[in-house]
Coordinates of C-alpha atoms in Angstrom, one line a residue:
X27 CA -50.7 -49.9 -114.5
X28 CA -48.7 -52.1 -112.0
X29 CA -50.9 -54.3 -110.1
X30 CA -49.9 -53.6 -106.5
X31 CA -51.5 -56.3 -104.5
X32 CA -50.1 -59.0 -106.9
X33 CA -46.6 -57.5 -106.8
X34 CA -46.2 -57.3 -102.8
X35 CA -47.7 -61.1 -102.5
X36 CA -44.7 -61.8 -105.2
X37 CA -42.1 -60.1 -103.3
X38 CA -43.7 -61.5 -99.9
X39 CA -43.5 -65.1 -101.1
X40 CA -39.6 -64.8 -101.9
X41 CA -38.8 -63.3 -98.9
X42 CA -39.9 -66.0 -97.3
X43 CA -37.9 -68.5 -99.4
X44 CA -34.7 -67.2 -98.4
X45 CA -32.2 -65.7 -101.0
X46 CA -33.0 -67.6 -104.2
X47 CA -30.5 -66.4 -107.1
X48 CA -30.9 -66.5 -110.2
X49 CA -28.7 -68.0 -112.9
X50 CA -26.4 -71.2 -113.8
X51 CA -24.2 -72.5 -111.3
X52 CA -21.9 -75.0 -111.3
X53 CA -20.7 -77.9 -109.7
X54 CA -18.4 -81.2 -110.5
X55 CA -18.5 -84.6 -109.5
X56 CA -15.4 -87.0 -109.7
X57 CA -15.7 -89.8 -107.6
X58 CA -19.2 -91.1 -108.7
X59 CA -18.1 -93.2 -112.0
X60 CA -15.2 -95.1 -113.0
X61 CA -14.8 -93.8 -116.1
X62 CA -16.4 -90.5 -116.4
X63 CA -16.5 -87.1 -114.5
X64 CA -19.5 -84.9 -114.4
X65 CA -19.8 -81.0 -114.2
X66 CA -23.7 -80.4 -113.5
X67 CA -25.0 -76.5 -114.2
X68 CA -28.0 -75.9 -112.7
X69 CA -30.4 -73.0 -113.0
X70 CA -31.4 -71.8 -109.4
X71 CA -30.2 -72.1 -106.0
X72 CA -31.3 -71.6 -102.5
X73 CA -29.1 -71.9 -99.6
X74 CA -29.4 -75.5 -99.0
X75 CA -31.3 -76.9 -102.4
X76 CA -30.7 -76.0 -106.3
X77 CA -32.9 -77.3 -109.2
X78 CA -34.9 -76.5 -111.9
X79 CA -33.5 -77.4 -115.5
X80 CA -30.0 -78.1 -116.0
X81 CA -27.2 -79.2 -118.1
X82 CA -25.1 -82.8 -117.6
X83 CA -21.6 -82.8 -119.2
X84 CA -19.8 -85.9 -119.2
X85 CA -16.5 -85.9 -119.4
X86 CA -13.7 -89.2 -119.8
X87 CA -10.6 -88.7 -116.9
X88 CA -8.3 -87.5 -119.4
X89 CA -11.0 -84.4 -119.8
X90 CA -12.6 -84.5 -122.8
X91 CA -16.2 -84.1 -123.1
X92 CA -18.5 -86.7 -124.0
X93 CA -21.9 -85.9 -123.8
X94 CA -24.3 -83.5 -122.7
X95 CA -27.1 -84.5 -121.2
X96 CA -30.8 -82.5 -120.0
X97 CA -32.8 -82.6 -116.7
X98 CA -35.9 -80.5 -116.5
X99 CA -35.5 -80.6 -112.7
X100 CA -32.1 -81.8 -111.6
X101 CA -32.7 -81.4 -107.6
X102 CA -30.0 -80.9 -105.2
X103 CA -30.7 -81.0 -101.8
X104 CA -28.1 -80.3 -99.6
X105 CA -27.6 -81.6 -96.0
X106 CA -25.7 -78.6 -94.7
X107 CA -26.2 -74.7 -96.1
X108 CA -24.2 -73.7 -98.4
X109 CA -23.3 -70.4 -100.0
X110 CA -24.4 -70.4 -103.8
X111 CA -21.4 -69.4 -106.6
X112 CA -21.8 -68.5 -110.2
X113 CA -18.4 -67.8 -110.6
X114 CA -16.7 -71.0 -108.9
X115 CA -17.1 -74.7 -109.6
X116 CA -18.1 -76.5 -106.4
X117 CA -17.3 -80.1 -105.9
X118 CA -19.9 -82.0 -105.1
X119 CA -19.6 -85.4 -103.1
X120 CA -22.3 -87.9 -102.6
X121 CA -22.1 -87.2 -98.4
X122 CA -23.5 -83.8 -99.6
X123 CA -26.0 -84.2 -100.8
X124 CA -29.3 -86.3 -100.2
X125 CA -30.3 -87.8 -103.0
X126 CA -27.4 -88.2 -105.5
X127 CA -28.4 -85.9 -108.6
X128 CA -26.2 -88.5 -110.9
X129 CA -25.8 -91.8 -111.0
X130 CA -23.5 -94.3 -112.4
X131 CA -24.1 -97.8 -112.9
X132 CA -24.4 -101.0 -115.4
X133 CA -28.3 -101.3 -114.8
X134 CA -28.4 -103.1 -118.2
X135 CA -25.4 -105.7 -117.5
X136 CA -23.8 -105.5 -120.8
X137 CA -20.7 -104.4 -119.3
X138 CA -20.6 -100.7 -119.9
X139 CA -22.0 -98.0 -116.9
X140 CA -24.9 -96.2 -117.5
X141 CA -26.6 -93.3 -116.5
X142 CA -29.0 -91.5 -114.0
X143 CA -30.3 -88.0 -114.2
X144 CA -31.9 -86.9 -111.1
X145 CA -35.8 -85.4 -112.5
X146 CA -37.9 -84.4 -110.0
X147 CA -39.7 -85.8 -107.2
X148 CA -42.4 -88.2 -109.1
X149 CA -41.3 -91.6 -107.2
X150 CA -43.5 -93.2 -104.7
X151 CA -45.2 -90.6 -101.8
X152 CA -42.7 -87.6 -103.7
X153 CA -39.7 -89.7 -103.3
X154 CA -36.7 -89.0 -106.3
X155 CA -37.1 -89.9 -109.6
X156 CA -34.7 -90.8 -112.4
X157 CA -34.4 -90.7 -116.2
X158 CA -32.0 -93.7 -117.2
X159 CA -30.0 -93.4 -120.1
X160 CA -28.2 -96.5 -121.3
X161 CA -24.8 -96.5 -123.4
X162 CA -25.6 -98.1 -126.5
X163 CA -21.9 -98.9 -127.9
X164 CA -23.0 -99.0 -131.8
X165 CA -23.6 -95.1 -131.3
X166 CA -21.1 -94.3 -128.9
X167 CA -23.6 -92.4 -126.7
X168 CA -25.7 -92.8 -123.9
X169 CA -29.7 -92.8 -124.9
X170 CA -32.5 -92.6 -122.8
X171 CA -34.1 -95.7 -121.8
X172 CA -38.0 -95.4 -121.2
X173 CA -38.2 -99.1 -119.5
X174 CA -35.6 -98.4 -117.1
X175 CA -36.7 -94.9 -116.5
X176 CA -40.1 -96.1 -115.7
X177 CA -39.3 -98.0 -112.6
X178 CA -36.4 -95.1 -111.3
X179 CA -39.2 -92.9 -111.7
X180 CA -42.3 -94.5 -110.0
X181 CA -40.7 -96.1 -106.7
X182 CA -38.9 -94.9 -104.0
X183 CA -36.0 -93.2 -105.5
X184 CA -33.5 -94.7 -107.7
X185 CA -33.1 -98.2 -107.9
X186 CA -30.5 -101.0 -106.1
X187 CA -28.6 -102.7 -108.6
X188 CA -27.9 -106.5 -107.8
X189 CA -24.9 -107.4 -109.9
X190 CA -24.8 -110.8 -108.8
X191 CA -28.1 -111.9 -109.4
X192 CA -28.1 -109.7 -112.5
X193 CA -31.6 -107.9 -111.1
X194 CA -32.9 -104.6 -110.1
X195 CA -34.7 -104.1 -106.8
X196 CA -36.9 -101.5 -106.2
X197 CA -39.3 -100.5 -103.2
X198 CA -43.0 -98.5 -102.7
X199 CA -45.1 -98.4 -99.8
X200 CA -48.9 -97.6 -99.4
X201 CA -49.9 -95.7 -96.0
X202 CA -47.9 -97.2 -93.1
X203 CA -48.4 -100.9 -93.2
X204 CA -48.2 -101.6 -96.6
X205 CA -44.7 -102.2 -97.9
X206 CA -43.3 -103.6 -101.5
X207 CA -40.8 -104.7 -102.7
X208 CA -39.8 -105.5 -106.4
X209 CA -37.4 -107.5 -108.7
X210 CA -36.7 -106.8 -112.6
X211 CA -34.8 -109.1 -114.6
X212 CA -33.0 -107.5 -117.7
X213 CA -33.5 -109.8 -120.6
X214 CA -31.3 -109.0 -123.2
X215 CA -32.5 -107.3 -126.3
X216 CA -35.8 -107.3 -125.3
X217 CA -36.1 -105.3 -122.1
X218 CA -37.1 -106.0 -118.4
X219 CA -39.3 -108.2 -116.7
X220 CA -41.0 -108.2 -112.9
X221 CA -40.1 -111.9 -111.5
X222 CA -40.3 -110.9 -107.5
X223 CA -42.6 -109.2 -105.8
X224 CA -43.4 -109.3 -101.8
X225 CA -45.8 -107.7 -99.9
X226 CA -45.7 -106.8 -96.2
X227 CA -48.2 -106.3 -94.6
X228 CA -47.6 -104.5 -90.8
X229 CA -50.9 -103.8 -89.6
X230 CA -51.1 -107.4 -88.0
X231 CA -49.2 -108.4 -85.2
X232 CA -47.6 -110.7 -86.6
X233 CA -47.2 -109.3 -90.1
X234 CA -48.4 -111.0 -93.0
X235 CA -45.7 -111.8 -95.8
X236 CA -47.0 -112.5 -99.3
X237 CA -44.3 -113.1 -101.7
X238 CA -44.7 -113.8 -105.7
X239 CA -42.3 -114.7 -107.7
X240 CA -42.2 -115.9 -111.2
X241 CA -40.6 -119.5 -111.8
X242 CA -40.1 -120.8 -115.4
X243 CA -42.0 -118.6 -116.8
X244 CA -45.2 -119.2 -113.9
X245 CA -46.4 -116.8 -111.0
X246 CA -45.6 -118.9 -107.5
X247 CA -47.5 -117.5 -104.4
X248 CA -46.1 -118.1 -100.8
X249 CA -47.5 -116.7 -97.9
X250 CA -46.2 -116.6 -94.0
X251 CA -46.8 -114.5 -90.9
X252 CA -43.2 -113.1 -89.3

């Protein structure tokens, strides 16, 4: 026997989320990497956000696939509405979306880009989160990197890459007055390493600054009010 009650609270609780489809749709970015294009198929869509687990298929420019690559929830959350498609391939631009879903970079600074899979919302206060592949050139693939994943995954969204300093920066905050900021240093064959962090502190007028950084190999600790 049907249970009645739980099958109307079903049916309410869709209604309300607008017309959710079922199925894989698709969508191609171009203009994100230098070297690569990327056709994303996701499993669900709503009018202005798609997720849920999906499929990342790199391709080179002249077309030829490269790798395929797995979210578990590859969010896309658009800024306008949009009418979902299973049948056409919607280009996707970076202005479209919120958070980008992929991202492209040399967060390892060996020369090559990376990777970044959009997975979730496990950052910092629900901000984005990442899993970071790195190409490793001996295999001739990108592979997941559980260092750099860690810190695109437990901040405030992806991280900013600082090519000239060779570092990563990454931010968090704690209620309203408490706001960090971080530095990692890629160290080459080894992994990463925190050598900056500053703390402001807003709940003073003025605020209090507390900045750490590590110098040859030692903590320093500087503080000033701004």
């Amino acid at each position: 026997m049907i249970n009645t009650s739980l099958f109307y609270k079903s049916l309410s609780a869709l209604m309300l989320l607008g017309p959710l489809c079922f199925g894989q749709y698709r969508f191609a970015m171009e203009g994100a990497s230098k070297k690569y294009n990327t056709e994303i198929d996701v499993e669900e869509c709503l009018t202005d956000q798609c997720g849920h687990k999906a499929n990342v298929v790199l391709f080179n420019k002249n077309g030829e696939k490269i790798q395929t690559l797995v979210s578990d929830n590859l969010i896309l959350s658009f800024k306008e509405s949009f009418k979902p498609s299973k049948v056409n391939v919607i280009s996707l631009t970076q202005e479209m979306v919120y958070e980008s879903p992929v991202v492209f970079g040399d967060f390892n600074f060996d020369g090559t880009e990376d990777v970044a899979l959009r997975n979730g919302n496990a950052g910092n206060y629900s901000s984005a989160s990442y899993d970071v592949y790195v190409f490793n050139s001996t295999r001739n693939q990108f592979v997941p990197s559980k260092e750099l994943t860690d810190i695109a995954s437990n901040y405030q969204g992806m991280f900013e890459v600082d090519y000239e300093r060779k570092r990563l920066i990454t931010y968090a905050r704690s209620g309203a007055s408490l706001h960090y900021t971080y530095e990692y240093q890629v160290i080459p064959n080894k992994g990463i390493d925190l050598v900056y962090e500053k703390i402001g502190d807003v709940s003073e007028d003025p605020p209090k600054i507390t900045v750490r950084e590590k110098i040859s190999n030692k903590w320093v600790v500087k503080k000033s009010s701004k």
